[in-house]
């Protein structure tokens, strides 16, 4: 009798949902279109499992926790911000073992894990999956390196606790200076990225300057963002047509700041009417003639 091969394990965490539902379709795209092909080609010594694919007898919750505690690698899809997923991610963070975060393009990341890298992927064009597979392969190589140090909110918090126990007054002063410098760099980076989104050409520099001085951008009345993100079969042309059709219908004052193959972004005046309209658009968007996902977030 042939000896059973003892493979390392990769456990996939993410929204599963009902069969044929939007969450299941999304999860299957990620598992079958990205994750499994990467392991089949590059990491054949791994067995990849998702909770709904576990076939052995026993309580499913116990088996999930065992995988989170013991698997050599966990890949977590944080798209849809599913509470169960974040519970499972928290368990993995606590044991301080390798985990890779992934999310669908356009999804806002909760502030708790926003400082930690996450692979952003899309599934609109065939090249999107190829890019996602290449990124995932790079991340797996990194976390499986013997010199890799796990970095997540728990390790950071524990490191701070240990530092507080032993730090000298001089070391504490240095730490405070570094924290202040980090905050300043973060603020400068946010501002630079914001202006990078604008179409800065000589022909519109006067317009941008005039609008900035009148308060239409920083410090003015535009204080939240609305992004329209294409879902599945929605093409770039259809997405842009939807933006042109529905943004004026829902909002009384807005400025486009981003337009790409996968999404369209607008900065919207923070008025009671626009806040109500944003929530309405978020609820109605997937019933449009071409389904889209709406992301609403504060302006940086």
mmCIF file with all atom_site columns, N, CA and C in Angstrom, residues 100-131:
data_model
loop_
_atom_site.group_PDB
_atom_site.id
_atom_site.type_symbol
_atom_site.label_atom_id
_atom_site.label_alt_id
_atom_site.label_comp_id
_atom_site.label_asym_id
_atom_site.label_entity_id
_atom_site.label_seq_id
_atom_site.pdbx_PDB_ins_code
_atom_site.Cartn_x
_atom_site.Cartn_y
_atom_site.Cartn_z
_atom_site.occupancy
_atom_site.B_iso_or_equiv
_atom_site.pdbx_formal_charge
_atom_site.auth_seq_id
_atom_site.auth_comp_id
_atom_site.auth_asym_id
_atom_site.auth_atom_id
_atom_site.pdbx_PDB_model_num
ATOM 1  N N  . UNK A 1 100 ? -2.052  35.785 4.891   1.00 0.00 ? 100 UNK A N  1
ATOM 2  C CA . UNK A 1 100 ? -2.068  36.733 3.775   1.00 0.00 ? 100 UNK A CA 1
ATOM 3  C C  . UNK A 1 100 ? -3.486  37.269 3.635   1.00 0.00 ? 100 UNK A C  1
ATOM 4  N N  . UNK A 1 101 ? -3.638  38.582 3.651   1.00 0.00 ? 101 UNK A N  1
ATOM 5  C CA . UNK A 1 101 ? -4.940  39.207 3.459   1.00 0.00 ? 101 UNK A CA 1
ATOM 6  C C  . UNK A 1 101 ? -5.146  39.525 1.981   1.00 0.00 ? 101 UNK A C  1
ATOM 7  N N  . UNK A 1 102 ? -6.392  39.360 1.504   1.00 0.00 ? 102 UNK A N  1
ATOM 8  C CA . UNK A 1 102 ? -6.754  39.734 0.138   1.00 0.00 ? 102 UNK A CA 1
ATOM 9  C C  . UNK A 1 102 ? -8.092  40.469 0.177   1.00 0.00 ? 102 UNK A C  1
ATOM 10 N N  . UNK A 1 103 ? -8.324  41.355 -0.802  1.00 0.00 ? 103 UNK A N  1
ATOM 11 C CA . UNK A 1 103 ? -9.621  42.033 -0.868  1.00 0.00 ? 103 UNK A CA 1
ATOM 12 C C  . UNK A 1 103 ? -9.916  42.465 -2.296  1.00 0.00 ? 103 UNK A C  1
ATOM 13 N N  . UNK A 1 104 ? -11.212 42.526 -2.605  1.00 0.00 ? 104 UNK A N  1
ATOM 14 C CA . UNK A 1 104 ? -11.652 42.934 -3.934  1.00 0.00 ? 104 UNK A CA 1
ATOM 15 C C  . UNK A 1 104 ? -11.423 44.425 -4.111  1.00 0.00 ? 104 UNK A C  1
ATOM 16 N N  . UNK A 1 105 ? -10.978 44.816 -5.295  1.00 0.00 ? 105 UNK A N  1
ATOM 17 C CA . UNK A 1 105 ? -10.728 46.231 -5.579  1.00 0.00 ? 105 UNK A CA 1
ATOM 18 C C  . UNK A 1 105 ? -11.969 47.058 -5.267  1.00 0.00 ? 105 UNK A C  1
ATOM 19 N N  . UNK A 1 106 ? -11.762 48.179 -4.581  1.00 0.00 ? 106 UNK A N  1
ATOM 20 C CA . UNK A 1 106 ? -12.862 49.048 -4.209  1.00 0.00 ? 106 UNK A CA 1
ATOM 21 C C  . UNK A 1 106 ? -13.371 48.843 -2.807  1.00 0.00 ? 106 UNK A C  1
ATOM 22 N N  . UNK A 1 107 ? -12.942 47.763 -2.150  1.00 0.00 ? 107 UNK A N  1
ATOM 23 C CA . UNK A 1 107 ? -13.399 47.478 -0.790  1.00 0.00 ? 107 UNK A CA 1
ATOM 24 C C  . UNK A 1 107 ? -12.586 48.283 0.218   1.00 0.00 ? 107 UNK A C  1
ATOM 25 N N  . UNK A 1 108 ? -13.264 48.999 1.097   1.00 0.00 ? 108 UNK A N  1
ATOM 26 C CA . UNK A 1 108 ? -12.574 49.703 2.168   1.00 0.00 ? 108 UNK A CA 1
ATOM 27 C C  . UNK A 1 108 ? -12.069 48.689 3.196   1.00 0.00 ? 108 UNK A C  1
ATOM 28 N N  . UNK A 1 109 ? -10.862 48.941 3.735   1.00 0.00 ? 109 UNK A N  1
ATOM 29 C CA . UNK A 1 109 ? -10.269 48.043 4.716   1.00 0.00 ? 109 UNK A CA 1
ATOM 30 C C  . UNK A 1 109 ? -10.432 48.649 6.106   1.00 0.00 ? 109 UNK A C  1
ATOM 31 N N  . UNK A 1 110 ? -10.920 47.895 7.091   1.00 0.00 ? 110 UNK A N  1
ATOM 32 C CA . UNK A 1 110 ? -11.081 48.427 8.450   1.00 0.00 ? 110 UNK A CA 1
ATOM 33 C C  . UNK A 1 110 ? -9.763  48.957 9.002   1.00 0.00 ? 110 UNK A C  1
ATOM 34 N N  . UNK A 1 111 ? -9.850  50.004 9.828   1.00 0.00 ? 111 UNK A N  1
ATOM 35 C CA . UNK A 1 111 ? -8.636  50.681 10.283  1.00 0.00 ? 111 UNK A CA 1
ATOM 36 C C  . UNK A 1 111 ? -7.728  49.775 11.098  1.00 0.00 ? 111 UNK A C  1
ATOM 37 N N  . UNK A 1 112 ? -8.292  48.736 11.755  1.00 0.00 ? 112 UNK A N  1
ATOM 38 C CA . UNK A 1 112 ? -7.474  47.851 12.584  1.00 0.00 ? 112 UNK A CA 1
ATOM 39 C C  . UNK A 1 112 ? -6.386  47.151 11.780  1.00 0.00 ? 112 UNK A C  1
ATOM 40 N N  . UNK A 1 113 ? -6.715  46.782 10.538  1.00 0.00 ? 113 UNK A N  1
ATOM 41 C CA . UNK A 1 113 ? -5.746  46.043 9.724   1.00 0.00 ? 113 UNK A CA 1
ATOM 42 C C  . UNK A 1 113 ? -5.284  46.826 8.500   1.00 0.00 ? 113 UNK A C  1
ATOM 43 N N  . UNK A 1 114 ? -5.772  48.077 8.353   1.00 0.00 ? 114 UNK A N  1
ATOM 44 C CA . UNK A 1 114 ? -5.403  48.881 7.191   1.00 0.00 ? 114 UNK A CA 1
ATOM 45 C C  . UNK A 1 114 ? -3.895  49.084 7.051   1.00 0.00 ? 114 UNK A C  1
ATOM 46 N N  . UNK A 1 115 ? -3.114  49.218 8.161   1.00 0.00 ? 115 UNK A N  1
ATOM 47 C CA . UNK A 1 115 ? -1.667  49.413 7.990   1.00 0.00 ? 115 UNK A CA 1
ATOM 48 C C  . UNK A 1 115 ? -0.933  48.183 7.469   1.00 0.00 ? 115 UNK A C  1
ATOM 49 N N  . UNK A 1 116 ? -1.590  47.027 7.460   1.00 0.00 ? 116 UNK A N  1
ATOM 50 C CA . UNK A 1 116 ? -0.924  45.794 7.050   1.00 0.00 ? 116 UNK A CA 1
ATOM 51 C C  . UNK A 1 116 ? -1.309  45.448 5.611   1.00 0.00 ? 116 UNK A C  1
ATOM 52 N N  . UNK A 1 117 ? -0.346  44.965 4.876   1.00 0.00 ? 117 UNK A N  1
ATOM 53 C CA . UNK A 1 117 ? -0.541  44.772 3.437   1.00 0.00 ? 117 UNK A CA 1
ATOM 54 C C  . UNK A 1 117 ? -1.642  43.768 3.118   1.00 0.00 ? 117 UNK A C  1
ATOM 55 N N  . UNK A 1 118 ? -2.391  44.078 2.077   1.00 0.00 ? 118 UNK A N  1
ATOM 56 C CA . UNK A 1 118 ? -3.439  43.188 1.586   1.00 0.00 ? 118 UNK A CA 1
ATOM 57 C C  . UNK A 1 118 ? -3.375  43.197 0.062   1.00 0.00 ? 118 UNK A C  1
ATOM 58 N N  . UNK A 1 119 ? -3.523  42.025 -0.540  1.00 0.00 ? 119 UNK A N  1
ATOM 59 C CA . UNK A 1 119 ? -3.499  41.933 -2.002  1.00 0.00 ? 119 UNK A CA 1
ATOM 60 C C  . UNK A 1 119 ? -4.845  42.406 -2.550  1.00 0.00 ? 119 UNK A C  1
ATOM 61 N N  . UNK A 1 120 ? -4.833  43.471 -3.320  1.00 0.00 ? 120 UNK A N  1
ATOM 62 C CA . UNK A 1 120 ? -6.056  43.952 -3.963  1.00 0.00 ? 120 UNK A CA 1
ATOM 63 C C  . UNK A 1 120 ? -6.197  43.247 -5.308  1.00 0.00 ? 120 UNK A C  1
ATOM 64 N N  . UNK A 1 121 ? -7.338  42.632 -5.549  1.00 0.00 ? 121 UNK A N  1
ATOM 65 C CA . UNK A 1 121 ? -7.542  41.918 -6.806  1.00 0.00 ? 121 UNK A CA 1
ATOM 66 C C  . UNK A 1 121 ? -8.875  42.325 -7.433  1.00 0.00 ? 121 UNK A C  1
ATOM 67 N N  . UNK A 1 122 ? -8.968  42.137 -8.728  1.00 0.00 ? 122 UNK A N  1
ATOM 68 C CA . UNK A 1 122 ? -10.201 42.415 -9.462  1.00 0.00 ? 122 UNK A CA 1
ATOM 69 C C  . UNK A 1 122 ? -10.559 41.187 -10.284 1.00 0.00 ? 122 UNK A C  1
ATOM 70 N N  . UNK A 1 123 ? -11.796 41.148 -10.785 1.00 0.00 ? 123 UNK A N  1
ATOM 71 C CA . UNK A 1 123 ? -12.215 40.014 -11.625 1.00 0.00 ? 123 UNK A CA 1
ATOM 72 C C  . UNK A 1 123 ? -13.126 40.503 -12.743 1.00 0.00 ? 123 UNK A C  1
ATOM 73 N N  . UNK A 1 124 ? -12.643 41.537 -13.418 1.00 0.00 ? 124 UNK A N  1
ATOM 74 C CA . UNK A 1 124 ? -13.395 42.100 -14.538 1.00 0.00 ? 124 UNK A CA 1
ATOM 75 C C  . UNK A 1 124 ? -12.794 41.654 -15.863 1.00 0.00 ? 124 UNK A C  1
ATOM 76 N N  . UNK A 1 125 ? -11.464 41.765 -15.980 1.00 0.00 ? 125 UNK A N  1
ATOM 77 C CA . UNK A 1 125 ? -10.761 41.383 -17.197 1.00 0.00 ? 125 UNK A CA 1
ATOM 78 C C  . UNK A 1 125 ? -9.916  40.138 -16.929 1.00 0.00 ? 125 UNK A C  1
ATOM 79 N N  . UNK A 1 126 ? -9.623  39.340 -17.976 1.00 0.00 ? 126 UNK A N  1
ATOM 80 C CA . UNK A 1 126 ? -8.779  38.153 -17.789 1.00 0.00 ? 126 UNK A CA 1
ATOM 81 C C  . UNK A 1 126 ? -7.423  38.484 -17.165 1.00 0.00 ? 126 UNK A C  1
ATOM 82 N N  . UNK A 1 127 ? -6.855  39.633 -17.528 1.00 0.00 ? 127 UNK A N  1
ATOM 83 C CA . UNK A 1 127 ? -5.541  39.999 -16.979 1.00 0.00 ? 127 UNK A CA 1
ATOM 84 C C  . UNK A 1 127 ? -5.613  40.273 -15.478 1.00 0.00 ? 127 UNK A C  1
ATOM 85 N N  . UNK A 1 128 ? -6.800  40.579 -14.963 1.00 0.00 ? 128 UNK A N  1
ATOM 86 C CA . UNK A 1 128 ? -6.940  40.811 -13.524 1.00 0.00 ? 128 UNK A CA 1
ATOM 87 C C  . UNK A 1 128 ? -6.547  39.564 -12.736 1.00 0.00 ? 128 UNK A C  1
ATOM 88 N N  . UNK A 1 129 ? -6.996  38.402 -13.188 1.00 0.00 ? 129 UNK A N  1
ATOM 89 C CA . UNK A 1 129 ? -6.684  37.162 -12.490 1.00 0.00 ? 129 UNK A CA 1
ATOM 90 C C  . UNK A 1 129 ? -5.200  36.836 -12.593 1.00 0.00 ? 129 UNK A C  1
ATOM 91 N N  . UNK A 1 130 ? -4.600  37.112 -13.740 1.00 0.00 ? 130 UNK A N  1
ATOM 92 C CA . UNK A 1 130 ? -3.166  36.848 -13.898 1.00 0.00 ? 130 UNK A CA 1
ATOM 93 C C  . UNK A 1 130 ? -2.353  37.728 -12.956 1.00 0.00 ? 130 UNK A C  1
ATOM 94 N N  . UNK A 1 131 ? -2.768  38.984 -12.827 1.00 0.00 ? 131 UNK A N  1
ATOM 95 C CA . UNK A 1 131 ? -2.072  39.893 -11.910 1.00 0.00 ? 131 UNK A CA 1
ATOM 96 C C  . UNK A 1 131 ? -2.235  39.430 -10.467 1.00 0.00 ? 131 UNK A C  1
#
